[in-house]
Amino acid sequence: MKLGIVGLPNVGKSTLFNSLTKAGAESANYPFCTIDPNVGIVAVPDERLKLLGDMYQSKKVTPAVIEFVDIAGLVKGASKGEGLGNQFLANIREVDAIVHVVRCFEDSNIVHVDGSINPARDIETINFELIFSDIEILDRRIAKVAKQARMDKTLAKELELLEDVKAHLESGKMARTYEVPEDEDKEAWFASYNLLTAKPTIYAANVAEEDLANDGADNANVAAVRELAAAENSEVFVICAQIEQEIAELNEDEKAMFLEDLGLKESGLEKLIKASYSLLGLISYLTAGEDETRAWTIKKGTKAPQAAGKIHSDFERGFIKAEVVNYKDLLEYKSLSAAKEKGLVGTEGKEYVVKDGDVMLFRFNV
């Protein structure tokens, strides 16, 4: 999974990226200090892996990973090449989802590009740039299709979709709120345009430390972000990038104590990962043994052969069956054979839909 972190300059975007990835992206108080997208690979925290790895005394424990891309600060006019606009827009097209950092804290020492804190305006600034960029993509396709649409029914049908989506964007709405007609062709065309505003978005409301414990409940700026996100079916999580930076320097025990002192149950990274999995409809299944215990990320609703294909294409091609046990049952009975004796291990075929926390052993023949 690849997440692009975006936001106006000086909203705490690179500070957040640094703390999430400990990658040390240069974080300075002026626009465009992040010109090349910084990429960081982050392990997905998963207690189940540690417990299973300890039980099997696995030589290797491999978590699922998320790739974060810190994308250069965006300003008004980016779609027309202002600031680092075009470069920004090319980088963001490659991600699965967007983490949009919005400033919800006051600090006279950190300048705001528009002079004041106003999350609704900031979100609109970035969203409009993404909309303008998408309209440009659609216009290019319309110019190509329109010439031949008179002679070709299929192209005429696509032109109808293009013009409909364009009208939706011109009304100031994001492509992700556009209802694609139930039509295989139209669904495939819509996906092929790879529109920026169609990408799932998580808003990270960056607050001061005192707003963290109650999840920004008393912060009017956070309330404004939540209202906007609800209108477009996006996720919101409240974070303090400065605190995350401090957490990133601590070991696990220190981190637990620090979070407890702040009245928090989990770090911002854990919140973000949960929001990302939820928004993208992802789950993890596990494989466990002496050699390796590992988490595999799949889409909800994935069937056993396709889940097996995540490990190797031969597993999918020659899939015979899968032995499946819930990780809690496996941990309780300490071995697969003991769980089998209790009737807790299922033998599943090609139609089995994999669940989060399934520990799977695949049988295949190629």
PDB file of C-alpha atoms in Angstrom, residues 92-300:
ATOM      1  CA  ILE A  92       0.430  11.954  -6.279  1.00  0.00           C
ATOM      2  CA  ARG A  93      -1.048   9.995  -9.229  1.00  0.00           C
ATOM      3  CA  GLU A  94       1.005   6.952  -8.206  1.00  0.00           C
ATOM      4  CA  VAL A  95      -0.446   6.501  -4.696  1.00  0.00           C
ATOM      5  CA  ASP A  96      -3.343   4.282  -3.504  1.00  0.00           C
ATOM      6  CA  ALA A  97      -4.715   6.873  -1.093  1.00  0.00           C
ATOM      7  CA  ILE A  98      -4.004  10.426   0.033  1.00  0.00           C
ATOM      8  CA  VAL A  99      -3.263  11.537   3.597  1.00  0.00           C
ATOM      9  CA  HIS A 100      -4.183  15.235   3.599  1.00  0.00           C
ATOM     10  CA  VAL A 101      -2.560  17.022   6.572  1.00  0.00           C
ATOM     11  CA  VAL A 102      -4.612  20.001   7.725  1.00  0.00           C
ATOM     12  CA  ARG A 103      -3.346  22.556  10.220  1.00  0.00           C
ATOM     13  CA  CYS A 104      -5.685  22.911  13.210  1.00  0.00           C
ATOM     14  CA  PHE A 105      -3.242  24.504  15.674  1.00  0.00           C
ATOM     15  CA  GLU A 106      -2.260  28.122  16.356  1.00  0.00           C
ATOM     16  CA  ASP A 107       1.460  29.004  16.523  1.00  0.00           C
ATOM     17  CA  SER A 108       2.730  32.517  15.784  1.00  0.00           C
ATOM     18  CA  ASN A 109       6.259  31.129  15.188  1.00  0.00           C
ATOM     19  CA  ILE A 110       5.154  29.029  12.215  1.00  0.00           C
ATOM     20  CA  VAL A 111       3.932  31.078   9.289  1.00  0.00           C
ATOM     21  CA  HIS A 112       0.789  30.040   7.402  1.00  0.00           C
ATOM     22  CA  VAL A 113       0.965  30.631   3.645  1.00  0.00           C
ATOM     23  CA  ASP A 114      -2.451  32.341   3.726  1.00  0.00           C
ATOM     24  CA  GLY A 115      -1.818  34.224   6.971  1.00  0.00           C
ATOM     25  CA  SER A 116      -4.442  32.554   9.185  1.00  0.00           C
ATOM     26  CA  ILE A 117      -5.690  29.139  10.328  1.00  0.00           C
ATOM     27  CA  ASN A 118      -8.742  28.076   8.328  1.00  0.00           C
ATOM     28  CA  PRO A 119      -8.968  24.316   7.589  1.00  0.00           C
ATOM     29  CA  ALA A 120     -11.982  24.599   5.246  1.00  0.00           C
ATOM     30  CA  ARG A 121     -10.143  27.138   3.059  1.00  0.00           C
ATOM     31  CA  ASP A 122      -6.907  25.069   3.119  1.00  0.00           C
ATOM     32  CA  ILE A 123      -8.714  21.873   2.122  1.00  0.00           C
ATOM     33  CA  GLU A 124     -10.525  23.744  -0.648  1.00  0.00           C
ATOM     34  CA  THR A 125      -7.216  25.166  -1.958  1.00  0.00           C
ATOM     35  CA  ILE A 126      -5.722  21.723  -2.412  1.00  0.00           C
ATOM     36  CA  ASN A 127      -8.947  20.090  -3.605  1.00  0.00           C
ATOM     37  CA  PHE A 128      -9.437  22.746  -6.289  1.00  0.00           C
ATOM     38  CA  GLU A 129      -5.895  22.177  -7.595  1.00  0.00           C
ATOM     39  CA  LEU A 130      -6.596  18.438  -7.811  1.00  0.00           C
ATOM     40  CA  ILE A 131      -9.947  19.130  -9.527  1.00  0.00           C
ATOM     41  CA  PHE A 132      -8.297  21.453 -12.102  1.00  0.00           C
ATOM     42  CA  SER A 133      -5.679  18.804 -12.834  1.00  0.00           C
ATOM     43  CA  ASP A 134      -8.374  16.121 -13.298  1.00  0.00           C
ATOM     44  CA  ILE A 135     -10.409  18.380 -15.620  1.00  0.00           C
ATOM     45  CA  GLU A 136      -7.279  18.778 -17.754  1.00  0.00           C
ATOM     46  CA  ILE A 137      -6.953  14.970 -17.973  1.00  0.00           C
ATOM     47  CA  LEU A 138     -10.631  14.665 -18.978  1.00  0.00           C
ATOM     48  CA  ASP A 139     -10.344  17.491 -21.547  1.00  0.00           C
ATOM     49  CA  ARG A 140      -7.464  15.717 -23.259  1.00  0.00           C
ATOM     50  CA  ARG A 141      -9.474  12.491 -23.442  1.00  0.00           C
ATOM     51  CA  ILE A 142     -12.608  14.354 -24.627  1.00  0.00           C
ATOM     52  CA  ALA A 143     -10.634  15.983 -27.457  1.00  0.00           C
ATOM     53  CA  LYS A 144      -9.442  12.541 -28.569  1.00  0.00           C
ATOM     54  CA  VAL A 145     -12.807  10.754 -28.269  1.00  0.00           C
ATOM     55  CA  ALA A 146     -15.102  13.510 -29.600  1.00  0.00           C
ATOM     56  CA  LYS A 147     -13.686  13.347 -33.156  1.00  0.00           C
ATOM     57  CA  GLN A 148     -14.628   9.693 -33.594  1.00  0.00           C
ATOM     58  CA  ALA A 149     -17.706   9.496 -31.330  1.00  0.00           C
ATOM     59  CA  ARG A 150     -20.107  10.303 -34.198  1.00  0.00           C
ATOM     60  CA  MET A 151     -19.069   7.136 -36.035  1.00  0.00           C
ATOM     61  CA  ASP A 152     -18.553   4.849 -33.037  1.00  0.00           C
ATOM     62  CA  LYS A 153     -21.262   3.926 -30.512  1.00  0.00           C
ATOM     63  CA  THR A 154     -18.768   2.773 -27.868  1.00  0.00           C
ATOM     64  CA  LEU A 155     -16.838   6.040 -28.034  1.00  0.00           C
ATOM     65  CA  ALA A 156     -20.085   8.005 -27.962  1.00  0.00           C
ATOM     66  CA  LYS A 157     -20.944   6.182 -24.742  1.00  0.00           C
ATOM     67  CA  GLU A 158     -17.519   7.037 -23.271  1.00  0.00           C
ATOM     68  CA  LEU A 159     -17.899  10.677 -24.313  1.00  0.00           C
ATOM     69  CA  GLU A 160     -21.177  10.818 -22.387  1.00  0.00           C
ATOM     70  CA  LEU A 161     -19.364   9.560 -19.257  1.00  0.00           C
ATOM     71  CA  LEU A 162     -16.437  11.990 -19.722  1.00  0.00           C
ATOM     72  CA  GLU A 163     -18.755  14.985 -20.007  1.00  0.00           C
ATOM     73  CA  ASP A 164     -20.799  13.847 -17.017  1.00  0.00           C
ATOM     74  CA  VAL A 165     -17.713  13.428 -14.785  1.00  0.00           C
ATOM     75  CA  LYS A 166     -16.343  16.779 -15.982  1.00  0.00           C
ATOM     76  CA  ALA A 167     -19.615  18.540 -15.066  1.00  0.00           C
ATOM     77  CA  HIS A 168     -19.445  16.910 -11.611  1.00  0.00           C
ATOM     78  CA  LEU A 169     -15.893  18.257 -11.086  1.00  0.00           C
ATOM     79  CA  GLU A 170     -16.784  21.703 -12.437  1.00  0.00           C
ATOM     80  CA  SER A 171     -19.452  21.949  -9.755  1.00  0.00           C
ATOM     81  CA  GLY A 172     -16.615  21.754  -7.195  1.00  0.00           C
ATOM     82  CA  LYS A 173     -17.182  18.117  -6.208  1.00  0.00           C
ATOM     83  CA  MET A 174     -14.518  15.421  -5.979  1.00  0.00           C
ATOM     84  CA  ALA A 175     -14.605  12.458  -8.373  1.00  0.00           C
ATOM     85  CA  ARG A 176     -14.869  10.083  -5.399  1.00  0.00           C
ATOM     86  CA  THR A 177     -18.411  11.382  -4.767  1.00  0.00           C
ATOM     87  CA  TYR A 178     -19.402  10.725  -8.405  1.00  0.00           C
ATOM     88  CA  GLU A 179     -21.741   7.754  -8.753  1.00  0.00           C
ATOM     89  CA  VAL A 180     -20.451   5.733 -11.679  1.00  0.00           C
ATOM     90  CA  PRO A 181     -23.391   4.131 -13.552  1.00  0.00           C
ATOM     91  CA  GLU A 182     -23.715   0.354 -13.149  1.00  0.00           C
ATOM     92  CA  ASP A 183     -22.141  -0.449 -16.462  1.00  0.00           C
ATOM     93  CA  GLU A 184     -18.973  -2.528 -16.913  1.00  0.00           C
ATOM     94  CA  ASP A 185     -17.581  -0.298 -19.667  1.00  0.00           C
ATOM     95  CA  LYS A 186     -18.182   2.920 -17.736  1.00  0.00           C
ATOM     96  CA  GLU A 187     -16.693   1.465 -14.550  1.00  0.00           C
ATOM     97  CA  ALA A 188     -13.564   0.378 -16.456  1.00  0.00           C
ATOM     98  CA  TRP A 189     -13.195   3.746 -18.218  1.00  0.00           C
ATOM     99  CA  PHE A 190     -13.641   5.681 -14.987  1.00  0.00           C
ATOM    100  CA  ALA A 191     -10.936   3.609 -13.266  1.00  0.00           C
ATOM    101  CA  SER A 192      -8.580   4.033 -16.241  1.00  0.00           C
ATOM    102  CA  TYR A 193      -8.604   7.860 -15.938  1.00  0.00           C
ATOM    103  CA  ASN A 194      -6.792   7.493 -12.564  1.00  0.00           C
ATOM    104  CA  LEU A 195      -8.286  10.774 -11.334  1.00  0.00           C
ATOM    105  CA  LEU A 196      -6.629  12.375  -8.317  1.00  0.00           C
ATOM    106  CA  THR A 197      -9.961  13.369  -6.803  1.00  0.00           C
ATOM    107  CA  ALA A 198     -11.186   9.759  -7.064  1.00  0.00           C
ATOM    108  CA  LYS A 199      -8.469   8.563  -4.682  1.00  0.00           C
ATOM    109  CA  PRO A 200      -9.613   7.675  -1.158  1.00  0.00           C
ATOM    110  CA  THR A 201      -8.561  10.416   1.284  1.00  0.00           C
ATOM    111  CA  ILE A 202      -7.790  10.487   4.997  1.00  0.00           C
ATOM    112  CA  TYR A 203      -7.662  13.910   6.638  1.00  0.00           C
ATOM    113  CA  ALA A 204      -5.013  14.247   9.348  1.00  0.00           C
ATOM    114  CA  ALA A 205      -6.124  17.080  11.647  1.00  0.00           C
ATOM    115  CA  ASN A 206      -2.827  18.321  13.107  1.00  0.00           C
ATOM    116  CA  VAL A 207      -3.534  19.776  16.567  1.00  0.00           C
ATOM    117  CA  ALA A 208      -1.613  21.140  19.564  1.00  0.00           C
ATOM    118  CA  GLU A 209      -0.758  18.705  22.385  1.00  0.00           C
ATOM    119  CA  GLU A 210      -3.619  19.869  24.643  1.00  0.00           C
ATOM    120  CA  ASP A 211      -6.221  18.836  22.033  1.00  0.00           C
ATOM    121  CA  LEU A 212      -4.982  15.243  21.743  1.00  0.00           C
ATOM    122  CA  ALA A 213      -6.470  13.525  24.805  1.00  0.00           C
ATOM    123  CA  ASN A 214     -10.114  14.225  23.861  1.00  0.00           C
ATOM    124  CA  ASP A 215      -9.470  13.658  20.140  1.00  0.00           C
ATOM    125  CA  GLY A 216      -9.911  17.338  19.239  1.00  0.00           C
ATOM    126  CA  ALA A 217     -13.494  17.442  20.604  1.00  0.00           C
ATOM    127  CA  ASP A 218     -13.130  21.081  21.757  1.00  0.00           C
ATOM    128  CA  ASN A 219     -11.268  22.278  18.682  1.00  0.00           C
ATOM    129  CA  ALA A 220     -13.531  24.153  16.222  1.00  0.00           C
ATOM    130  CA  ASN A 221     -11.002  23.633  13.415  1.00  0.00           C
ATOM    131  CA  VAL A 222     -11.147  19.848  13.876  1.00  0.00           C
ATOM    132  CA  ALA A 223     -14.967  20.020  13.820  1.00  0.00           C
ATOM    133  CA  ALA A 224     -14.754  21.837  10.452  1.00  0.00           C
ATOM    134  CA  VAL A 225     -12.491  19.101   9.034  1.00  0.00           C
ATOM    135  CA  ARG A 226     -14.852  16.368  10.286  1.00  0.00           C
ATOM    136  CA  GLU A 227     -17.835  18.066   8.648  1.00  0.00           C
ATOM    137  CA  LEU A 228     -16.064  18.348   5.289  1.00  0.00           C
ATOM    138  CA  ALA A 229     -14.830  14.747   5.436  1.00  0.00           C
ATOM    139  CA  ALA A 230     -18.287  13.384   6.269  1.00  0.00           C
ATOM    140  CA  ALA A 231     -19.716  15.038   3.149  1.00  0.00           C
ATOM    141  CA  GLU A 232     -17.308  13.109   0.922  1.00  0.00           C
ATOM    142  CA  ASN A 233     -17.093   9.787   2.834  1.00  0.00           C
ATOM    143  CA  SER A 234     -13.493  10.364   3.901  1.00  0.00           C
ATOM    144  CA  GLU A 235     -11.804   9.337   7.156  1.00  0.00           C
ATOM    145  CA  VAL A 236     -10.410  11.793   9.739  1.00  0.00           C
ATOM    146  CA  PHE A 237      -7.907  11.203  12.480  1.00  0.00           C
ATOM    147  CA  VAL A 238      -6.542  13.690  15.001  1.00  0.00           C
ATOM    148  CA  ILE A 239      -2.779  13.856  15.400  1.00  0.00           C
ATOM    149  CA  CYS A 240      -0.109  16.092  16.899  1.00  0.00           C
ATOM    150  CA  ALA A 241       2.873  15.854  14.529  1.00  0.00           C
ATOM    151  CA  GLN A 242       5.171  17.350  17.175  1.00  0.00           C
ATOM    152  CA  ILE A 243       4.224  14.637  19.705  1.00  0.00           C
ATOM    153  CA  GLU A 244       4.609  11.943  17.033  1.00  0.00           C
ATOM    154  CA  GLN A 245       8.146  13.188  16.459  1.00  0.00           C
ATOM    155  CA  GLU A 246       8.900  12.721  20.162  1.00  0.00           C
ATOM    156  CA  ILE A 247       7.298   9.234  20.170  1.00  0.00           C
ATOM    157  CA  ALA A 248       9.491   8.226  17.203  1.00  0.00           C
ATOM    158  CA  GLU A 249      12.617   8.662  19.366  1.00  0.00           C
ATOM    159  CA  LEU A 250      11.403   6.303  22.128  1.00  0.00           C
ATOM    160  CA  ASN A 251      11.685   2.533  22.576  1.00  0.00           C
ATOM    161  CA  GLU A 252       8.510   0.421  23.007  1.00  0.00           C
ATOM    162  CA  ASP A 253       8.386   0.618  26.842  1.00  0.00           C
ATOM    163  CA  GLU A 254       9.062   4.368  26.925  1.00  0.00           C
ATOM    164  CA  LYS A 255       6.471   4.873  24.187  1.00  0.00           C
ATOM    165  CA  ALA A 256       3.778   3.026  26.190  1.00  0.00           C
ATOM    166  CA  MET A 257       4.478   5.170  29.274  1.00  0.00           C
ATOM    167  CA  PHE A 258       4.552   8.387  27.233  1.00  0.00           C
ATOM    168  CA  LEU A 259       1.192   7.620  25.587  1.00  0.00           C
ATOM    169  CA  GLU A 260      -0.319   6.749  28.984  1.00  0.00           C
ATOM    170  CA  ASP A 261       0.876  10.080  30.439  1.00  0.00           C
ATOM    171  CA  LEU A 262      -0.851  11.863  27.541  1.00  0.00           C
ATOM    172  CA  GLY A 263      -4.051   9.868  28.104  1.00  0.00           C
ATOM    173  CA  LEU A 264      -3.727   8.112  24.717  1.00  0.00           C
ATOM    174  CA  LYS A 265      -4.296   4.453  23.837  1.00  0.00           C
ATOM    175  CA  GLU A 266      -2.354   4.443  20.561  1.00  0.00           C
ATOM    176  CA  SER A 267       0.104   6.498  18.536  1.00  0.00           C
ATOM    177  CA  GLY A 268      -0.804   8.552  15.476  1.00  0.00           C
ATOM    178  CA  LEU A 269       0.867   5.952  13.248  1.00  0.00           C
ATOM    179  CA  GLU A 270      -1.427   3.245  14.620  1.00  0.00           C
ATOM    180  CA  LYS A 271      -4.470   5.512  14.143  1.00  0.00           C
ATOM    181  CA  LEU A 272      -3.429   6.260  10.564  1.00  0.00           C
ATOM    182  CA  ILE A 273      -2.865   2.608   9.697  1.00  0.00           C
ATOM    183  CA  LYS A 274      -6.313   1.659  11.058  1.00  0.00           C
ATOM    184  CA  ALA A 275      -7.920   4.502   9.087  1.00  0.00           C
ATOM    185  CA  SER A 276      -6.026   3.446   5.917  1.00  0.00           C
ATOM    186  CA  TYR A 277      -7.018  -0.221   6.211  1.00  0.00           C
ATOM    187  CA  SER A 278     -10.636   0.771   6.865  1.00  0.00           C
ATOM    188  CA  LEU A 279     -10.802   3.254   3.978  1.00  0.00           C
ATOM    189  CA  LEU A 280      -9.147   0.921   1.460  1.00  0.00           C
ATOM    190  CA  GLY A 281     -11.037  -2.157   2.689  1.00  0.00           C
ATOM    191  CA  LEU A 282      -7.890  -4.083   3.644  1.00  0.00           C
ATOM    192  CA  ILE A 283      -7.254  -6.921   6.090  1.00  0.00           C
ATOM    193  CA  SER A 284      -4.264  -9.116   6.974  1.00  0.00           C
ATOM    194  CA  TYR A 285      -3.989 -12.888   7.049  1.00  0.00           C
ATOM    195  CA  LEU A 286      -0.972 -14.625   8.576  1.00  0.00           C
ATOM    196  CA  THR A 287       1.367 -17.502   7.813  1.00  0.00           C
ATOM    197  CA  ALA A 288       3.349 -18.933  10.713  1.00  0.00           C
ATOM    198  CA  GLY A 289       6.084 -21.480  11.298  1.00  0.00           C
ATOM    199  CA  GLU A 290       9.682 -22.020  12.388  1.00  0.00           C
ATOM    200  CA  ASP A 291      11.209 -20.415   9.302  1.00  0.00           C
ATOM    201  CA  GLU A 292       9.002 -17.328   9.139  1.00  0.00           C
ATOM    202  CA  THR A 293       5.885 -15.732  10.598  1.00  0.00           C
ATOM    203  CA  ARG A 294       4.451 -13.136   8.248  1.00  0.00           C
ATOM    204  CA  ALA A 295       1.471 -10.836   7.642  1.00  0.00           C
ATOM    205  CA  TRP A 296      -0.038 -10.507   4.154  1.00  0.00           C
ATOM    206  CA  THR A 297      -2.300  -7.586   3.228  1.00  0.00           C
ATOM    207  CA  ILE A 298      -5.312  -8.340   1.044  1.00  0.00           C
ATOM    208  CA  LYS A 299      -8.659  -6.726   0.151  1.00  0.00           C
ATOM    209  CA  LYS A 300     -11.710  -7.704   2.192  1.00  0.00           C
TER     210      LYS A 300
END
